[in-house]
Tab-separated table of C-alpha atoms and ligand atoms in Angstrom:
chain	number	residue	atom	x	y	z
A	1	MET	CA	3.301	17.684	-21.554
A	2	ARG	CA	6.908	18.643	-19.339
A	3	VAL	CA	4.629	20.475	-17.024
A	4	LYS	CA	2.262	17.861	-16.303
A	5	PHE	CA	5.524	15.096	-15.331
A	6	ALA	CA	7.267	18.011	-13.474
A	7	VAL	CA	3.489	18.484	-11.581
A	8	ALA	CA	3.799	14.920	-11.007
A	9	GLY	CA	6.540	14.806	-9.828
A	10	ALA	CA	6.937	17.720	-6.770
A	11	LEU	CA	3.047	15.733	-5.718
A	12	ALA	CA	4.595	12.814	-5.461
A	13	LEU	CA	7.216	14.020	-3.121
A	14	ILE	CA	4.712	16.329	-1.525
A	15	LEU	CA	3.136	12.259	-0.631
A	16	ALA	CA	6.617	10.615	0.077
A	17	ALA	CA	7.104	13.126	2.859
A	18	SER	CA	4.249	13.040	4.232
A	19	ALA	CA	3.374	9.913	5.101
A	20	SER	CA	5.123	8.974	8.104
A	21	ALA	CA	8.464	7.231	8.475
A	22	LYS	CA	8.219	3.405	10.126
A	23	ASP	CA	11.756	2.290	12.106
A	24	VAL	CA	11.448	-2.101	12.621
A	25	VAL	CA	13.601	-3.883	13.924
A	26	ILE	CA	13.767	-7.570	14.051
A	27	HIS	CA	14.518	-10.649	15.691
A	28	ALA	CA	15.670	-13.340	14.198
A	29	GLY	CA	16.806	-16.256	15.873
A	30	THR	CA	18.930	-18.537	12.989
A	31	LEU	CA	18.708	-15.869	9.622
A	32	ILE	CA	20.430	-17.399	6.183
A	33	ASP	CA	20.902	-13.980	4.276
A	34	GLY	CA	20.924	-15.574	0.602
A	35	THR	CA	24.856	-14.252	-0.077
A	36	GLY	CA	25.259	-17.999	0.336
A	37	GLY	CA	27.423	-16.873	3.847
A	38	ALA	CA	27.041	-18.823	7.113
A	39	PRO	CA	23.624	-19.230	8.427
A	40	ARG	CA	24.436	-15.928	11.473
A	41	ARG	CA	22.139	-17.195	15.377
A	42	GLN	CA	20.898	-13.957	17.081
A	43	VAL	CA	20.617	-11.122	15.052
A	44	SER	CA	19.002	-7.901	14.760
A	45	ILE	CA	17.602	-7.041	11.175
A	46	LEU	CA	16.834	-3.110	11.425
A	47	ILE	CA	14.452	-1.413	8.620
A	48	HIS	CA	13.744	1.922	7.838
A	49	ASP	CA	10.384	1.734	5.757
A	50	ASP	CA	10.259	-0.581	3.179
A	51	ARG	CA	14.514	-0.733	2.877
A	52	ILE	CA	16.537	-2.629	4.946
A	53	ARG	CA	19.183	-0.281	7.023
A	54	ALA	CA	21.196	-2.936	8.396
A	55	ILE	CA	22.521	-5.982	10.605
A	56	GLN	CA	23.237	-6.195	14.372
A	57	SER	CA	25.253	-9.281	15.410
A	58	GLY	CA	22.456	-10.066	19.194
A	59	PHE	CA	18.820	-8.707	19.728
A	60	VAL	CA	19.034	-4.741	19.130
A	61	THR	CA	15.465	-2.457	20.021
A	62	PRO	CA	16.808	1.196	18.742
A	63	ALA	CA	14.569	3.494	20.024
A	64	GLY	CA	11.527	3.955	18.570
A	65	ALA	CA	11.192	0.941	16.734
A	66	GLU	CA	8.476	-1.393	16.745
A	67	VAL	CA	9.479	-5.186	17.634
A	68	ILE	CA	8.832	-8.672	15.593
A	69	ASP	CA	10.099	-11.310	17.626
A	70	LEU	CA	11.131	-14.350	15.606
A	71	SER	CA	13.478	-14.845	17.030
A	72	GLN	CA	12.602	-19.210	17.347
A	73	LYS	CA	12.178	-18.791	13.554
A	74	THR	CA	15.313	-19.327	11.105
A	75	VAL	CA	14.123	-15.714	8.761
A	76	LEU	CA	15.779	-16.110	4.486
A	77	PRO	CA	15.053	-13.407	2.093
A	78	GLY	CA	11.390	-13.412	0.544
A	79	LEU	CA	11.584	-15.944	-2.050
A	80	ILE	CA	11.324	-15.370	-6.169
A	81	ASP	CA	9.803	-18.463	-8.330
A	82	THR	CA	11.418	-16.809	-11.862
A	83	HIS	CA	8.848	-19.279	-14.548
A	84	VAL	CA	5.727	-18.716	-13.301
A	85	HIS	CA	2.249	-18.734	-15.565
A	86	ILE	CA	0.239	-16.323	-12.535
A	87	MET	CA	-3.248	-15.605	-14.439
A	88	ALA	CA	-3.196	-19.497	-16.066
A	89	THR	CA	-5.944	-21.490	-14.201
A	90	TRP	CA	-6.568	-25.462	-14.616
A	91	HIS	CA	-9.623	-25.758	-14.392
A	92	GLY	CA	-9.872	-29.245	-15.158
A	93	GLY	CA	-7.967	-28.891	-18.278
A	94	ASP	CA	-8.617	-29.242	-22.334
A	95	PRO	CA	-6.503	-26.002	-23.165
A	96	ILE	CA	-8.964	-25.970	-26.349
A	97	ARG	CA	-12.143	-25.683	-24.403
A	98	LEU	CA	-10.449	-23.504	-21.971
A	99	ALA	CA	-9.304	-20.722	-25.402
A	100	VAL	CA	-12.663	-21.306	-26.638
A	101	THR	CA	-14.336	-20.049	-23.378
A	102	THR	CA	-11.576	-18.350	-21.548
A	103	SER	CA	-11.836	-14.384	-22.181
A	104	ASP	CA	-8.191	-11.714	-20.450
A	105	TYR	CA	-11.233	-10.379	-17.969
A	106	ASP	CA	-11.257	-13.630	-16.513
A	107	THR	CA	-7.652	-14.667	-16.189
A	108	LEU	CA	-7.620	-11.002	-14.496
A	109	ILE	CA	-9.610	-11.806	-12.004
A	110	ASP	CA	-7.814	-15.481	-11.341
A	111	GLY	CA	-5.062	-13.712	-10.978
A	112	VAL	CA	-6.074	-11.258	-8.642
A	113	ASN	CA	-6.302	-14.527	-6.349
A	114	ASP	CA	-2.907	-16.358	-7.339
A	115	ALA	CA	-1.056	-13.845	-6.827
A	116	ARG	CA	-1.853	-13.495	-3.416
A	117	ALA	CA	-1.988	-17.101	-2.908
A	118	THR	CA	1.657	-16.872	-4.382
A	119	LEU	CA	2.025	-14.287	-1.830
A	120	LEU	CA	1.279	-15.825	0.990
A	121	ALA	CA	3.592	-18.947	0.679
A	122	GLY	CA	6.204	-16.731	1.040
A	123	PHE	CA	7.453	-15.585	-2.976
A	124	THR	CA	7.397	-12.104	-2.587
A	125	ALA	CA	8.800	-11.218	-6.100
A	126	ILE	CA	8.524	-13.267	-9.345
A	127	ARG	CA	9.098	-13.733	-13.114
A	128	ASP	CA	5.923	-14.033	-15.229
A	129	VAL	CA	6.696	-15.871	-18.211
A	130	GLY	CA	3.610	-16.440	-20.723
A	131	ASP	CA	-0.144	-14.944	-20.685
A	132	SER	CA	-1.878	-12.151	-22.162
A	133	THR	CA	0.491	-8.838	-22.284
A	134	THR	CA	-2.241	-6.912	-21.248
A	135	ALA	CA	-3.945	-7.951	-18.518
A	136	VAL	CA	-0.551	-9.051	-17.182
A	137	VAL	CA	0.605	-5.800	-17.540
A	138	ALA	CA	-2.473	-4.471	-15.416
A	139	LEU	CA	-2.233	-7.022	-12.898
A	140	LYS	CA	2.011	-6.077	-12.615
A	141	LYS	CA	0.601	-2.568	-12.029
A	142	ALA	CA	-2.290	-2.766	-9.287
A	143	VAL	CA	0.271	-5.001	-7.401
A	144	ALA	CA	2.913	-2.406	-7.747
A	145	ALA	CA	0.440	0.311	-6.830
A	146	GLY	CA	-0.470	-1.812	-3.240
A	147	THR	CA	-3.974	-1.806	-4.498
A	148	ILE	CA	-4.238	-5.839	-4.759
A	149	PRO	CA	-1.731	-7.557	-2.458
A	150	GLY	CA	1.023	-10.009	-5.066
A	151	PRO	CA	4.533	-10.370	-5.302
A	152	ARG	CA	6.575	-8.167	-6.752
A	153	MET	CA	6.215	-9.042	-10.973
A	154	TRP	CA	8.418	-8.872	-14.108
A	155	VAL	CA	6.496	-9.735	-16.420
A	156	SER	CA	6.789	-10.829	-20.707
A	157	GLY	CA	3.333	-10.283	-21.698
A	158	ALA	CA	2.445	-13.308	-24.198
A	159	ALA	CA	5.633	-15.577	-25.710
A	160	LEU	CA	7.403	-15.582	-28.711
A	161	GLY	CA	7.620	-17.662	-30.730
A	162	PRO	CA	6.795	-18.959	-34.242
A	163	THR	CA	3.998	-20.411	-36.670
A	164	GLY	CA	2.883	-24.106	-35.218
A	165	GLY	CA	5.316	-23.807	-32.611
A	166	HIS	CA	4.671	-23.657	-28.611
A	167	GLY	CA	3.195	-21.067	-28.567
A	168	ASP	CA	0.566	-21.330	-31.228
A	169	PRO	CA	-2.469	-21.353	-29.613
A	170	ALA	CA	-4.143	-23.002	-33.178
A	171	ASN	CA	-1.790	-25.939	-33.478
A	172	GLY	CA	-4.820	-29.032	-33.833
A	173	LEU	CA	-7.422	-26.608	-34.739
A	174	LEU	CA	-9.221	-26.254	-37.941
A	175	PRO	CA	-6.833	-23.483	-39.869
A	176	GLU	CA	-9.413	-20.709	-39.307
A	177	PHE	CA	-8.445	-20.507	-35.534
A	178	GLY	CA	-4.813	-19.297	-36.704
A	179	GLU	CA	-6.909	-16.170	-38.081
A	180	ILE	CA	-8.570	-15.711	-34.961
A	181	PRO	CA	-6.538	-11.666	-34.728
A	182	GLY	CA	-5.046	-12.048	-31.139
A	183	TRP	CA	-4.148	-15.588	-31.734
A	184	ARG	CA	-1.953	-14.572	-34.799
A	185	GLN	CA	0.145	-11.288	-32.384
A	186	ASN	CA	2.699	-13.036	-30.833
A	187	LEU	CA	3.115	-15.568	-33.823
A	188	ILE	CA	6.883	-14.134	-35.773
A	189	ASP	CA	8.662	-15.262	-38.975
A	190	SER	CA	11.379	-13.973	-40.230
A	191	PRO	CA	13.763	-11.976	-38.144
A	192	GLU	CA	11.275	-8.137	-39.417
A	193	GLU	CA	8.451	-9.423	-37.759
A	194	ALA	CA	10.950	-10.579	-34.228
A	195	ARG	CA	12.419	-6.849	-33.904
A	196	THR	CA	8.841	-5.360	-34.951
A	197	THR	CA	6.982	-7.745	-31.955
A	198	VAL	CA	10.075	-7.450	-29.733
A	199	ARG	CA	9.288	-3.231	-29.966
A	200	ARG	CA	5.192	-3.676	-29.256
A	201	MET	CA	6.239	-5.852	-26.679
A	202	TRP	CA	7.780	-3.098	-25.169
A	203	ARG	CA	5.432	-0.660	-26.232
A	204	ALA	CA	3.192	-2.566	-24.458
A	205	GLY	CA	4.866	-2.257	-20.761
A	206	VAL	CA	6.975	-5.729	-20.426
A	207	ASP	CA	10.402	-6.321	-18.579
A	208	LEU	CA	11.607	-9.159	-20.916
A	209	ILE	CA	10.951	-11.091	-23.560
A	210	LYS	CA	10.382	-15.247	-23.558
A	211	ILE	CA	10.380	-17.620	-26.398
A	212	MET	CA	10.248	-20.693	-27.844
A	213	PRO	CA	12.709	-21.621	-30.156
A	214	SER	CA	12.351	-25.320	-29.142
A	215	GLY	CA	9.058	-27.610	-29.214
A	216	GLY	CA	6.686	-28.147	-25.678
A	217	VAL	CA	5.001	-30.678	-23.800
A	218	MET	CA	1.567	-28.817	-23.046
A	219	SER	CA	1.445	-27.279	-26.913
A	220	ILE	CA	-0.534	-29.297	-29.657
A	221	GLY	CA	0.957	-31.784	-31.780
A	222	ASP	CA	4.643	-29.669	-32.397
A	223	ASP	CA	7.934	-31.521	-31.316
A	224	PRO	CA	10.240	-31.033	-28.145
A	225	LYS	CA	13.274	-32.239	-29.502
A	226	LEU	CA	12.960	-30.224	-32.467
A	227	GLN	CA	14.314	-26.269	-33.286
A	228	LEU	CA	11.284	-24.744	-34.283
A	229	MET	CA	12.389	-21.199	-34.515
A	230	GLU	CA	15.181	-20.352	-37.013
A	231	ASP	CA	18.383	-18.962	-35.487
A	232	ASP	CA	18.455	-15.334	-37.238
A	233	GLU	CA	14.387	-15.205	-35.784
A	234	ILE	CA	16.374	-16.227	-32.320
A	235	LYS	CA	19.129	-14.334	-32.732
A	236	ALA	CA	16.992	-11.098	-34.161
A	237	VAL	CA	14.795	-11.288	-30.396
A	238	ILE	CA	17.688	-11.258	-28.445
A	239	GLU	CA	19.345	-8.476	-30.204
A	240	THR	CA	16.135	-6.132	-30.098
A	241	ALA	CA	15.213	-7.275	-26.426
A	242	HIS	CA	19.230	-6.571	-25.663
A	243	SER	CA	19.042	-3.102	-26.949
A	244	LEU	CA	15.784	-2.537	-25.076
A	245	GLY	CA	17.331	-3.152	-22.127
A	246	MET	CA	15.385	-6.374	-21.083
A	247	LYS	CA	16.681	-9.952	-21.088
A	248	VAL	CA	15.480	-12.390	-22.823
A	249	ALA	CA	14.544	-16.269	-21.369
A	250	ALA	CA	13.818	-19.072	-23.548
A	251	HIS	CA	11.333	-22.136	-24.052
A	252	ALA	CA	13.730	-25.136	-25.142
A	253	HIS	CA	13.966	-28.799	-25.122
A	254	GLY	CA	15.897	-30.059	-27.587
A	255	LYS	CA	19.617	-29.997	-27.674
A	256	GLN	CA	20.309	-28.501	-30.791
A	257	ALA	CA	17.668	-25.293	-29.550
A	258	ILE	CA	19.285	-25.168	-26.078
A	259	ASP	CA	22.632	-24.843	-27.667
A	260	HIS	CA	21.449	-22.331	-30.498
A	261	THR	CA	20.280	-20.243	-27.819
A	262	ILE	CA	22.527	-20.190	-25.498
A	263	ALA	CA	25.223	-18.775	-28.204
A	264	LEU	CA	23.363	-16.702	-29.583
A	265	GLY	CA	23.312	-14.878	-26.535
A	266	VAL	CA	19.972	-15.532	-24.469
A	267	ASP	CA	19.271	-15.349	-20.867
A	268	SER	CA	17.920	-18.079	-18.964
A	269	ILE	CA	16.581	-21.290	-20.630
A	270	GLU	CA	13.575	-22.705	-19.266
A	271	HIS	CA	13.265	-26.682	-18.939
A	272	GLY	CA	16.404	-27.715	-20.836
A	273	SER	CA	15.899	-31.775	-21.350
A	274	TYR	CA	17.497	-32.475	-23.616
A	275	ALA	CA	20.370	-30.726	-22.946
A	276	ASP	CA	23.549	-32.879	-22.627
A	277	ALA	CA	27.656	-32.614	-20.987
A	278	ASP	CA	28.072	-30.007	-24.579
A	279	SER	CA	25.175	-27.775	-23.220
A	280	TYR	CA	26.146	-27.421	-20.299
A	281	LYS	CA	30.016	-26.389	-21.082
A	282	LEU	CA	27.927	-23.818	-23.168
A	283	PHE	CA	25.568	-23.114	-19.763
A	284	LYS	CA	29.087	-21.959	-17.684
A	285	GLN	CA	30.806	-20.235	-21.203
A	286	HIS	CA	28.035	-17.380	-21.613
A	287	GLY	CA	26.858	-17.376	-18.293
A	288	THR	CA	23.724	-18.716	-19.331
A	289	TYR	CA	21.285	-20.302	-16.543
A	290	LEU	CA	19.121	-23.190	-16.531
A	291	VAL	CA	15.328	-22.709	-14.723
A	292	PRO	CA	14.676	-25.968	-14.587
A	293	THR	CA	10.391	-26.507	-13.630
A	294	MET	CA	10.787	-29.278	-11.767
A	295	LEU	CA	7.393	-29.026	-10.008
A	296	VAL	CA	5.424	-28.399	-13.355
A	297	GLY	CA	7.286	-32.017	-15.140
A	298	GLN	CA	6.654	-33.859	-12.305
A	299	ARG	CA	2.962	-32.837	-12.767
A	300	VAL	CA	2.505	-32.948	-15.913
A	301	TYR	CA	4.180	-37.069	-15.935
A	302	GLU	CA	1.367	-38.376	-12.890
A	303	ARG	CA	-1.777	-36.511	-14.478
A	304	ALA	CA	-0.520	-38.739	-17.633
A	305	LYS	CA	-0.456	-41.695	-15.968
A	306	THR	CA	-3.294	-41.369	-13.965
A	307	HIS	CA	-5.175	-39.139	-15.675
A	308	PRO	CA	-3.851	-39.040	-19.310
A	309	GLU	CA	-7.961	-37.554	-20.706
A	310	GLN	CA	-7.555	-34.581	-18.992
A	311	LEU	CA	-4.470	-33.828	-21.941
A	312	ASN	CA	-4.477	-33.900	-25.054
A	313	PRO	CA	-3.727	-37.366	-26.563
A	314	SER	CA	-0.451	-35.980	-28.098
A	315	THR	CA	0.610	-33.884	-24.166
A	316	ALA	CA	-0.003	-37.480	-23.040
A	317	ALA	CA	3.000	-39.102	-24.937
A	318	LYS	CA	5.159	-36.115	-24.719
A	319	ALA	CA	4.934	-36.149	-20.644
A	320	LEU	CA	5.786	-39.291	-20.088
A	321	VAL	CA	8.719	-38.760	-22.111
A	322	ILE	CA	9.717	-35.644	-21.036
A	323	GLY	CA	9.333	-35.040	-16.642
A	324	PRO	CA	11.964	-38.000	-15.504
A	325	LEU	CA	14.634	-35.949	-18.635
A	326	LEU	CA	14.237	-32.598	-16.291
A	327	GLN	CA	15.270	-34.750	-13.145
A	328	LYS	CA	18.140	-35.862	-14.608
A	329	ASN	CA	19.634	-32.549	-16.699
A	330	LEU	CA	18.834	-30.836	-13.056
A	331	HIS	CA	21.390	-33.728	-11.668
A	332	ASP	CA	23.648	-33.572	-14.869
A	333	ALA	CA	24.087	-29.836	-14.438
A	334	HIS	CA	23.878	-29.486	-11.149
A	335	ALA	CA	27.302	-31.738	-11.615
A	336	ALA	CA	28.704	-29.667	-13.978
A	337	GLY	CA	27.937	-25.982	-12.153
A	338	VAL	CA	25.883	-24.963	-13.939
A	339	LYS	CA	23.449	-21.681	-12.737
A	340	ILE	CA	20.682	-22.783	-11.300
A	341	ALA	CA	17.507	-19.576	-11.422
A	342	PHE	CA	14.409	-21.767	-9.025
A	343	GLY	CA	11.789	-22.072	-11.015
A	344	THR	CA	8.652	-24.306	-11.434
A	345	ASP	CA	6.528	-23.534	-14.644
A	346	THR	CA	2.858	-23.125	-12.107
A	347	PHE	CA	0.463	-22.071	-14.160
A	348	GLY	CA	-2.489	-24.443	-12.340
A	349	LEU	CA	-1.071	-27.710	-12.324
A	350	SER	CA	0.338	-27.556	-8.985
A	351	ALA	CA	-2.122	-24.304	-7.551
A	352	HIS	CA	-0.468	-21.156	-7.249
A	353	GLY	CA	1.114	-21.071	-3.885
A	354	GLU	CA	2.197	-24.376	-4.118
A	355	ASN	CA	5.832	-22.866	-5.838
A	356	ALA	CA	7.587	-24.115	-2.632
A	357	GLN	CA	7.557	-28.065	-3.272
A	358	GLU	CA	10.858	-27.162	-6.084
A	359	PHE	CA	13.092	-27.213	-3.413
A	360	ALA	CA	12.127	-31.149	-2.412
A	361	ILE	CA	12.957	-31.828	-5.840
A	362	GLU	CA	15.826	-29.654	-6.107
A	363	VAL	CA	17.289	-31.603	-3.207
A	364	ALA	CA	16.430	-34.461	-4.681
A	365	ALA	CA	18.000	-34.533	-7.434
A	366	GLY	CA	21.558	-33.443	-5.655
A	367	MET	CA	21.858	-29.525	-4.172
A	368	THR	CA	22.193	-29.365	-0.544
A	369	PRO	CA	19.454	-27.014	1.082
A	370	MET	CA	21.564	-24.108	1.018
A	371	GLU	CA	22.075	-24.654	-2.220
A	372	ALA	CA	18.525	-24.543	-3.154
A	373	ILE	CA	17.274	-21.789	-1.479
A	374	LEU	CA	20.017	-19.590	-3.154
A	375	THR	CA	18.740	-21.252	-6.345
A	376	ALA	CA	15.246	-19.220	-5.121
A	377	THR	CA	17.479	-15.890	-3.579
A	378	ARG	CA	20.139	-15.168	-4.583
A	379	ASN	CA	20.091	-16.677	-8.334
A	380	ALA	CA	17.209	-15.512	-9.153
A	381	ALA	CA	17.412	-12.228	-8.333
A	382	ASP	CA	21.018	-11.880	-10.182
A	383	LEU	CA	18.665	-14.065	-13.593
A	384	ILE	CA	15.901	-11.418	-13.142
A	385	GLY	CA	18.892	-8.729	-12.781
A	386	ALA	CA	17.935	-7.071	-9.611
A	387	SER	CA	20.378	-7.829	-6.871
A	388	ALA	CA	20.365	-4.686	-5.646
A	389	ASP	CA	16.416	-4.759	-4.666
A	390	ILE	CA	15.445	-8.314	-4.027
A	391	GLY	CA	16.894	-11.995	-3.515
A	392	SER	CA	18.821	-11.611	0.231
A	393	VAL	CA	19.434	-9.649	3.556
A	394	GLN	CA	21.656	-6.998	3.652
A	395	PRO	CA	21.834	-2.900	4.076
A	396	GLY	CA	19.730	-1.423	0.786
A	397	ARG	CA	17.541	-4.435	-0.325
A	398	TYR	CA	13.799	-3.957	0.053
A	399	ALA	CA	13.112	-5.578	3.637
A	400	ASP	CA	11.421	-8.499	1.457
A	401	ILE	CA	11.561	-11.359	4.065
A	402	ILE	CA	10.377	-14.207	5.375
A	403	ALA	CA	10.313	-17.345	8.668
A	404	VAL	CA	9.507	-20.637	9.611
A	405	THR	CA	9.683	-23.001	11.961
A	406	ASP	CA	11.140	-25.811	11.348
A	407	ASP	CA	15.036	-25.570	10.427
A	408	PRO	CA	15.201	-25.623	6.142
A	409	LEU	CA	19.121	-27.038	5.783
A	410	GLN	CA	17.652	-30.116	8.201
A	411	GLN	CA	14.553	-30.446	6.284
A	412	VAL	CA	13.893	-28.167	2.588
A	413	ARG	CA	10.138	-28.669	3.492
A	414	ALA	CA	10.520	-26.294	5.860
A	415	LEU	CA	9.997	-24.080	3.213
A	416	GLU	CA	6.050	-25.052	2.235
A	417	ARG	CA	5.035	-23.893	5.478
A	418	VAL	CA	6.771	-20.248	5.887
A	419	ASP	CA	4.563	-18.517	9.567
A	420	PHE	CA	5.506	-14.912	8.093
A	421	VAL	CA	6.556	-12.880	4.928
A	422	MET	CA	6.984	-9.026	5.620
A	423	LYS	CA	7.295	-6.913	1.397
A	424	GLY	CA	8.397	-4.187	1.426
A	425	GLY	CA	8.450	-3.868	5.585
A	426	THR	CA	4.770	-4.916	5.447
A	427	VAL	CA	3.953	-7.944	6.830
A	428	VAL	CA	1.476	-9.958	4.520
A	429	LYS	CA	0.636	-13.286	6.994
A	430	ALA	CA	2.985	-13.485	10.138
A	431	GLY	CA	1.752	-16.673	12.987
A	432	GLY	CA	0.687	-18.603	9.542
A	433	LYS	CA	-2.348	-16.684	9.129
A	434	PRO	CA	-2.497	-14.081	6.343
A	435	ILE	CA	-2.397	-10.042	7.782
B	501	ZN	ZN1	6.145	-22.353	-18.753
């Protein structure tokens, strides 16, 4: 085996050396670099191959460098969405019909299109927190290899949760559906099952673990307010994942599930609907991120009002309660100084590629446009654990760079109209059109 790896390594080195090195300079009219610093006017971003080499004041053109003129634009780091389901699509709703008529192959093909749409919208990295494990790992590998276009991906594979919880696809169905082998794979009902399953997920190639300590909205019948995983199960997941170098994201609506999961050391709380002042203290004490997922909250709420027949009856009822809570929660969490990372929970109710609509909702909840931008750049990269590579325009980072025409600090919805996208030094969209 050693010999095989050594040969493969040598081959990779030869291939890398033979690829011609490329120097590019971007002339940026305004640069918002994603570090939280003030915007800079008229700077040059020097790029060598797939990384940023330097930032210089004024418009400079090193000999031999290709110039990309963004002198009339605002330039930012590629955006990062830390809560998507890249292979999930709506297809008219009805989760039961979808569950029994859709294979992993179907969802993988949807994922190929959705990955491209997300990248072209300016999102050069995503954290996928719940999709078929083998399919999403395959999608991630294909994007990383350059076989298909898409954002850089950090994936959890299927979410882990208890029998009858938010991640149990057999909720609300006849008992025999609960015995379908593929549907049982990610149900954990003891600390022992938690450890084994986390290790199995790691072996399958995931980057992080997603758990479901509370009930949810889209699932049938379970109660978002209740803590449905026991503390010892949550603890076993977090300890095992951390021992393998993986972070843990927790879907949690109810206060008890939020507070307990933070105290047990989780890295992010997704949704967080019923958090209160004491919860915010815990967030800050443990350095835990909140991923507020406002866009999905708004879209499910609207659908429950206008087309409840497209949702399971229990989902429609839950959405009418949870939607407004998410708004209040983000406002209060932000005011309390909780760390917030951008996440839309895009699974098709808002289309893949509409992710940037989250920014305006963040601003409506009390953030400045700059704070909203930082949730999708600096903070998102920090939550993922990849600040050395993504989330800012600084020397050493990947050349993941976008540009917009209007000033997003004046009108944050400018980020919904991304003109230019570069990922790893390769331009994938220019002049508002895919390359
Ligand atoms: Zn989600």
